[in-house]
mmCIF file of C-alpha atoms in Angstrom:
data_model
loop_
_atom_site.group_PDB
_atom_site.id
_atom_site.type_symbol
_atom_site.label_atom_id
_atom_site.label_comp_id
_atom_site.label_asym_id
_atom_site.label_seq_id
_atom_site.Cartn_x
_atom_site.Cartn_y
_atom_site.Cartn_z
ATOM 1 C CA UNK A 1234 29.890 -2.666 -54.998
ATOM 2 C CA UNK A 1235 30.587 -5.983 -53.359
ATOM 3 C CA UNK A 1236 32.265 -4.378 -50.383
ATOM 4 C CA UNK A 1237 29.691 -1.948 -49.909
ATOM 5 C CA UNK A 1238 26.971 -4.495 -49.206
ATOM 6 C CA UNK A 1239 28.898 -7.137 -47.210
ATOM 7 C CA UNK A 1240 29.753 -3.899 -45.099
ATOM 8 C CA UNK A 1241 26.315 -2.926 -45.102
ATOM 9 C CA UNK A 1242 25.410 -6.640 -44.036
ATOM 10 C CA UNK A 1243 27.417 -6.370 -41.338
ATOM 11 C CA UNK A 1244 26.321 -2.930 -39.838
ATOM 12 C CA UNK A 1245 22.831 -4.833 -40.057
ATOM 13 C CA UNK A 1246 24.053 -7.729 -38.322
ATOM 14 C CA UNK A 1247 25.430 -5.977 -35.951
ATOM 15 C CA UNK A 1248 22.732 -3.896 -35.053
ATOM 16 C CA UNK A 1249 20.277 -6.980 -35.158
ATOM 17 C CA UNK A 1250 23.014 -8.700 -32.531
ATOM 18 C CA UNK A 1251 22.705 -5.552 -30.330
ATOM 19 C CA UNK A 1252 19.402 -5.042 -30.710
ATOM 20 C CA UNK A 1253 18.842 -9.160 -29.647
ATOM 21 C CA UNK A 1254 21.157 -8.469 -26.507
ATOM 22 C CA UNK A 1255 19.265 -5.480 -25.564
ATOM 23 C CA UNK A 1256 15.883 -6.849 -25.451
ATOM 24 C CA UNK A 1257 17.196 -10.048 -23.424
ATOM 25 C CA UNK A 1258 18.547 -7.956 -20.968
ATOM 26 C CA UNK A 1259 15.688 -5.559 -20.732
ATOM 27 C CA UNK A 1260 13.415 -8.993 -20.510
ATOM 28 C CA UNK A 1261 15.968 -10.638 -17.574
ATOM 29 C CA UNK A 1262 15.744 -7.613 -15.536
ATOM 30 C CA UNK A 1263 11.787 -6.994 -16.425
ATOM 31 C CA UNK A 1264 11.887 -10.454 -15.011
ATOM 32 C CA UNK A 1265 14.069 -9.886 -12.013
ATOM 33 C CA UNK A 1266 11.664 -6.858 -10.699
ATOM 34 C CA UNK A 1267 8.534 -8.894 -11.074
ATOM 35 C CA UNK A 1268 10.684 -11.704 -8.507
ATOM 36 C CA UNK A 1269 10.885 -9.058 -6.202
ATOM 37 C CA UNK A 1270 7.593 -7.699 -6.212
ATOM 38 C CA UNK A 1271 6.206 -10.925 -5.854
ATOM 39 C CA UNK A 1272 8.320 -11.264 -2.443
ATOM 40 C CA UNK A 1273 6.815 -8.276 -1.447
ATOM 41 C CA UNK A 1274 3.165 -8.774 -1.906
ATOM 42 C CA UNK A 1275 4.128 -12.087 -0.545
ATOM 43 C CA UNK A 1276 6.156 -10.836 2.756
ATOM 44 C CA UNK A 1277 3.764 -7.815 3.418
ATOM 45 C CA UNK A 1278 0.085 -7.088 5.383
ATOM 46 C CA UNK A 1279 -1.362 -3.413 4.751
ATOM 47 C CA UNK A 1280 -3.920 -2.060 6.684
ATOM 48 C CA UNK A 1281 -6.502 -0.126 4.121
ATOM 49 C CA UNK A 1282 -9.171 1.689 5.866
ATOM 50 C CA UNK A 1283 -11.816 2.789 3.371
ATOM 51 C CA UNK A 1284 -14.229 6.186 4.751
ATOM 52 C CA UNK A 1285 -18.138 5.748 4.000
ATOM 53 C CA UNK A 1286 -18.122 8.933 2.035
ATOM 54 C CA UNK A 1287 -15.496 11.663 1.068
ATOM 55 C CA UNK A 1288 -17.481 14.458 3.281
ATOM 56 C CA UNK A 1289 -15.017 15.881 5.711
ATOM 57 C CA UNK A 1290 -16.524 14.391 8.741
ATOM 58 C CA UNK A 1291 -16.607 11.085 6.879
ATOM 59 C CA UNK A 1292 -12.809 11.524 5.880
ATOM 60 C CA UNK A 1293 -11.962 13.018 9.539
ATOM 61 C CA UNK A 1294 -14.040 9.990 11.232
ATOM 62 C CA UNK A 1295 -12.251 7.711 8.877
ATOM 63 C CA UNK A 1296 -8.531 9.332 10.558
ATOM 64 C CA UNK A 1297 -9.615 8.680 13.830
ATOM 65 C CA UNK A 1298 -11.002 5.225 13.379
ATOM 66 C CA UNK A 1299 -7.089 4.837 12.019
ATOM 67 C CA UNK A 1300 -5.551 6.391 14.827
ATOM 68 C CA UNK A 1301 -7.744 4.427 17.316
ATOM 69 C CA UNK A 1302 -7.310 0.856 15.761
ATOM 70 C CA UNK A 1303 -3.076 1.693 15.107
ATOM 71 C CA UNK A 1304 -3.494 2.309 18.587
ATOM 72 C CA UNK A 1305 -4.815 -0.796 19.991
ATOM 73 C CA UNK A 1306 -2.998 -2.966 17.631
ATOM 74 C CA UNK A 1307 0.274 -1.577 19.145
ATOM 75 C CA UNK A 1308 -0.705 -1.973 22.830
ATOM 76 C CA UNK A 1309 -1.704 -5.729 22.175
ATOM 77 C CA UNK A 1310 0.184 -6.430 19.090
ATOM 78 C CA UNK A 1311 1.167 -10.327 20.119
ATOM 79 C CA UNK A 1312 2.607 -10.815 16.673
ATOM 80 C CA UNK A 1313 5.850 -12.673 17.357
ATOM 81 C CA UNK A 1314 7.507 -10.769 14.825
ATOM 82 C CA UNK A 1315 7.075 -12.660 11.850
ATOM 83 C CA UNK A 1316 4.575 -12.337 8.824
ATOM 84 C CA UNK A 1317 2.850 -15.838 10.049
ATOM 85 C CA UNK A 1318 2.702 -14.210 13.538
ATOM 86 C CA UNK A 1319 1.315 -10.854 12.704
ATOM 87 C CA UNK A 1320 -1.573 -12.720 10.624
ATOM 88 C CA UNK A 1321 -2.737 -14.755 13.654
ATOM 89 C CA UNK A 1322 -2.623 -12.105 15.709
ATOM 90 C CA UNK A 1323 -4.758 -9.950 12.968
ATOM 91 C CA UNK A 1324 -7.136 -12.930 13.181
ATOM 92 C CA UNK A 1325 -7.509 -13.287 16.471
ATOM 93 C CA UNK A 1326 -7.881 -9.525 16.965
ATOM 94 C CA UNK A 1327 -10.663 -9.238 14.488
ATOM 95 C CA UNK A 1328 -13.301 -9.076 16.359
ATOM 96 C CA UNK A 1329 -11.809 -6.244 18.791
ATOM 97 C CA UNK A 1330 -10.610 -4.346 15.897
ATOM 98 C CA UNK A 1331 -13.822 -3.956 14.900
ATOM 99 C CA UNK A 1332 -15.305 -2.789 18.118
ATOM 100 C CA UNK A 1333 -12.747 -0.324 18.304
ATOM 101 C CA UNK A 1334 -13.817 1.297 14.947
ATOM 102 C CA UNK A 1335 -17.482 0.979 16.163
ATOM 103 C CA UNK A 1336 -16.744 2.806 19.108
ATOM 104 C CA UNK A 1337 -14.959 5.502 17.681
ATOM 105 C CA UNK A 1338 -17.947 5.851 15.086
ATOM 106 C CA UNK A 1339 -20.649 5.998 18.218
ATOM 107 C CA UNK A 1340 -18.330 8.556 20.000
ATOM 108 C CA UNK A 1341 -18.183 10.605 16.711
ATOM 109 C CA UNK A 1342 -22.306 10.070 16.024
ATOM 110 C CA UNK A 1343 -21.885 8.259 12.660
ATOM 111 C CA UNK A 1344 -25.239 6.189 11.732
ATOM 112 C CA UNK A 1345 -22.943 3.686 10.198
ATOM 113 C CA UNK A 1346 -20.830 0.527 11.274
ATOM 114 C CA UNK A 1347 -17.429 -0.606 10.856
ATOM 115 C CA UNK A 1348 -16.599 -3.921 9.219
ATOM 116 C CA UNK A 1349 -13.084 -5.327 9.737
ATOM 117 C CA UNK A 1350 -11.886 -8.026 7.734
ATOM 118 C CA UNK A 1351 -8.206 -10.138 6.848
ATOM 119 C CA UNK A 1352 -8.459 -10.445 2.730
ATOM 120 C CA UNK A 1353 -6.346 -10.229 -0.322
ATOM 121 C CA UNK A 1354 -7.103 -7.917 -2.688
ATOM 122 C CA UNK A 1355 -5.066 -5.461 -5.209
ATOM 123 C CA UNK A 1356 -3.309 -2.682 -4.990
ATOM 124 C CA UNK A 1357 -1.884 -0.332 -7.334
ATOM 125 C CA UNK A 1358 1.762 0.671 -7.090
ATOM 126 C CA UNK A 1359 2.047 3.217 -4.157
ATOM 127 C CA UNK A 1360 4.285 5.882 -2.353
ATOM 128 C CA UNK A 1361 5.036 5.157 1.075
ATOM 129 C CA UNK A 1362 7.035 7.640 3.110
ATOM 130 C CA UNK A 1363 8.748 7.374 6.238
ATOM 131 C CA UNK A 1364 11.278 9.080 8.182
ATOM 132 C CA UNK A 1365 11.468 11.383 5.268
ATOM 133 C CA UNK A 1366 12.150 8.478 2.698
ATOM 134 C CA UNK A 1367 10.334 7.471 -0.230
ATOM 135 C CA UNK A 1368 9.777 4.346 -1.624
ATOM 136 C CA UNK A 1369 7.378 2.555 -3.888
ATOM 137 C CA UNK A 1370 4.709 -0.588 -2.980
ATOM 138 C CA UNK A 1371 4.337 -2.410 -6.418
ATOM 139 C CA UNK A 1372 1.391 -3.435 -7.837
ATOM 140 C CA UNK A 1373 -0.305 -6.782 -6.623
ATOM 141 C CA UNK A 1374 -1.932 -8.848 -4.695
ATOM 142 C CA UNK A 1375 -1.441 -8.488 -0.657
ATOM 143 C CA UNK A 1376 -2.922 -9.767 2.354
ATOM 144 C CA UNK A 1377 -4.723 -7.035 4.082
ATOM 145 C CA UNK A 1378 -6.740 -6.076 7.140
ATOM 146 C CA UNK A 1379 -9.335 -3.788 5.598
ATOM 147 C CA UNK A 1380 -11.816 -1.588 7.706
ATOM 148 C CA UNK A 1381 -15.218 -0.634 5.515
ATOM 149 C CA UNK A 1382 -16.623 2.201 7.192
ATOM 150 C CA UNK A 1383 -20.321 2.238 6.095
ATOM 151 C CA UNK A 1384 -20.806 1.930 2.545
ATOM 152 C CA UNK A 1385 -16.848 2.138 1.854
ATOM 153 C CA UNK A 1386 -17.161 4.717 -1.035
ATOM 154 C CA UNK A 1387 -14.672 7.370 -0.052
ATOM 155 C CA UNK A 1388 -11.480 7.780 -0.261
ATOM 156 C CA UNK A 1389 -9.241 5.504 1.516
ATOM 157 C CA UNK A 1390 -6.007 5.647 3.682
ATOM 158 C CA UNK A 1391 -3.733 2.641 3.659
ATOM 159 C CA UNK A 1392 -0.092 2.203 4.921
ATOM 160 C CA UNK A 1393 1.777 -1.272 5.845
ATOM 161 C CA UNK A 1394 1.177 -3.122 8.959
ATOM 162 C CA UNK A 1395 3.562 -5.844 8.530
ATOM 163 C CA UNK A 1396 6.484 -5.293 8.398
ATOM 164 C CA UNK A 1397 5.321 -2.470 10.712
ATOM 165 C CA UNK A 1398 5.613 0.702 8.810
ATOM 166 C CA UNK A 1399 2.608 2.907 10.107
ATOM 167 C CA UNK A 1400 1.946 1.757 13.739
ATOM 168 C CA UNK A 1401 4.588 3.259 15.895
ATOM 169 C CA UNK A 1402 4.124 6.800 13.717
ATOM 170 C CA UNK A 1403 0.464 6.643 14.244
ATOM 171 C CA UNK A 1404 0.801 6.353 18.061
ATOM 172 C CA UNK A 1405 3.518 8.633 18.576
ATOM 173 C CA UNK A 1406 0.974 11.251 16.765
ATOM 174 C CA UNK A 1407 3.172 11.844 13.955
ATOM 175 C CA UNK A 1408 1.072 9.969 10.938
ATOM 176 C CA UNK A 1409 -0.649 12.203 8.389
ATOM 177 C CA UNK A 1410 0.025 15.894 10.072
ATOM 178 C CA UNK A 1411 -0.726 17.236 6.894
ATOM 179 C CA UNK A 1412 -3.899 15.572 6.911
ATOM 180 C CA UNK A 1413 -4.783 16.628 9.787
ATOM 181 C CA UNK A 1414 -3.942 20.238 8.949
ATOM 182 C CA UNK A 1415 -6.183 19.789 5.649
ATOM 183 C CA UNK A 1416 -8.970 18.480 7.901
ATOM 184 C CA UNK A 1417 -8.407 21.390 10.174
ATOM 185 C CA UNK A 1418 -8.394 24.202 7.213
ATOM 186 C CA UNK A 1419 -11.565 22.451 5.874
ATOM 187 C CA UNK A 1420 -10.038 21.867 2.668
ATOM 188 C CA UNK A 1421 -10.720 18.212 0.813
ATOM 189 C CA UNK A 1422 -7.628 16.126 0.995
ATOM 190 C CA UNK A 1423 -5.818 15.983 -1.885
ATOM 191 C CA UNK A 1424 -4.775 11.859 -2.259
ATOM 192 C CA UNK A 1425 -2.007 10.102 -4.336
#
C-alpha cells in the first residue's frame, strides 16, 4: 500500500512539474509576442480613412478620397525613408492632404469636409494582404494619419503607410479591385 502511494505521489509530482514548465513557457512566449507587437505599433504609421456614412456614394467617395491622397503622398512623399522621416513629412503635408480630400469631395458634390489629422489611436488586430500574402497587424496603439470624412460614421478603409505597404498598389491602380467591383455591382461592401 506504501508503494502504491509514493508511486502515486510521484505521477502527481510529475504532472505538477510539467504542468509548472508548461505554463512558464506558454507565459515566456505570451511575453515574447507582446515584445514584438509592441515594435510594431512602435515602428509603423497607418493611414485610416473613415467615410461619413456607409451609403454607396459615401463608401465610393470615401475610395476615391484614398486613391487621390495615396496619390499625392507618393508624388511628394519626402520621407527619407525612415519612420522619423515619414512622420515629418505627414506633418508637413497635413495641410495639403487635406485639400486633396476636399477637392475630391467638391468634384464628387459631397456637402461635407475632410479633416486630416497625425494621432494615435487603437486598432484591433487586422489582415493585411499584399502581393497575395497574408499577414496579421496586432492589436495596439499606432501613430496614424486619419482622414474624417464628414461625420466619420461609416465604415472605414485603413492599410499601412509606413513602412509603405498601400501606396505604390494604390497608384499603380491595383488596391481594392474587389472593392471597386462591389461598388460597381451596387452591392454594400462586405468588411473584415
Amino acid at each position: 500500500m506504501l508503494k502504491k502511494l509514493k508511486k502515486k505521489r510521484r505521477v502527481l509530482e510529475l504532472g505538477f512539474a510539467l504542468g509548472f514548465a508548461f505554463t512558464v513557457l506558454l507565459t515566456a512566449f505570451a511575453a515574447h509576442r507582446r515584445q514584438v507587437a509592441d515594435r510594431v505599433c512602435a515602428d509603423t504609421v497607418r493611414l485610416h480613412i473613415l467615410a461619413n456614412s456607409d451609403t454607396l456614394e459615401d463608401q465610393l467617395v470615401k475610395l476615391q478620397v484614398r486613391d487621390a491622397v495615396l496619390e499625392a503622398i507618393n508624388q511628394d512623399f519626402s520621407g527619407d525613408g525612415t519612420l522619423e522621416g515619414t512622420i515629418a513629412c505627414l506633418e508637413g503635408e497635413m495641410d495639403r492632404i487635406e485639400e486633396t480630400a476636399n477637392e475630391v469631395l467638391a468634384e464628387a458634390g459631397m456637402p461635407y469636409q475632410a479633416k486630416a489629422e497625425l494621432t494615435e489611436m487603437y486598432f484591433t488586430t487586422r489582415e493585411y494582404e499584399r502581393d497575395g500574402s497574408t499577414f496579421s497587424m496586432p492589436a495596439g496603439r499606432y501613430q496614424a494619419l486619419r482622414i474624417t470624412l464628414g461625420s466619420g460614421e461609416g465604415h472605414n478603409w485603413w492599410c499601412v503607410a509606413y513602412p509603405p505597404m498601400c501606396i505604390d498598389a494604390a497608384v499603380e491602380g491595383q488596391a481594392a479591385v474587389v472593392e471597386r467591383e462591389i461598388l460597381d455591382l451596387g452591392q454594400t461592401p462586405v468588411y473584415k
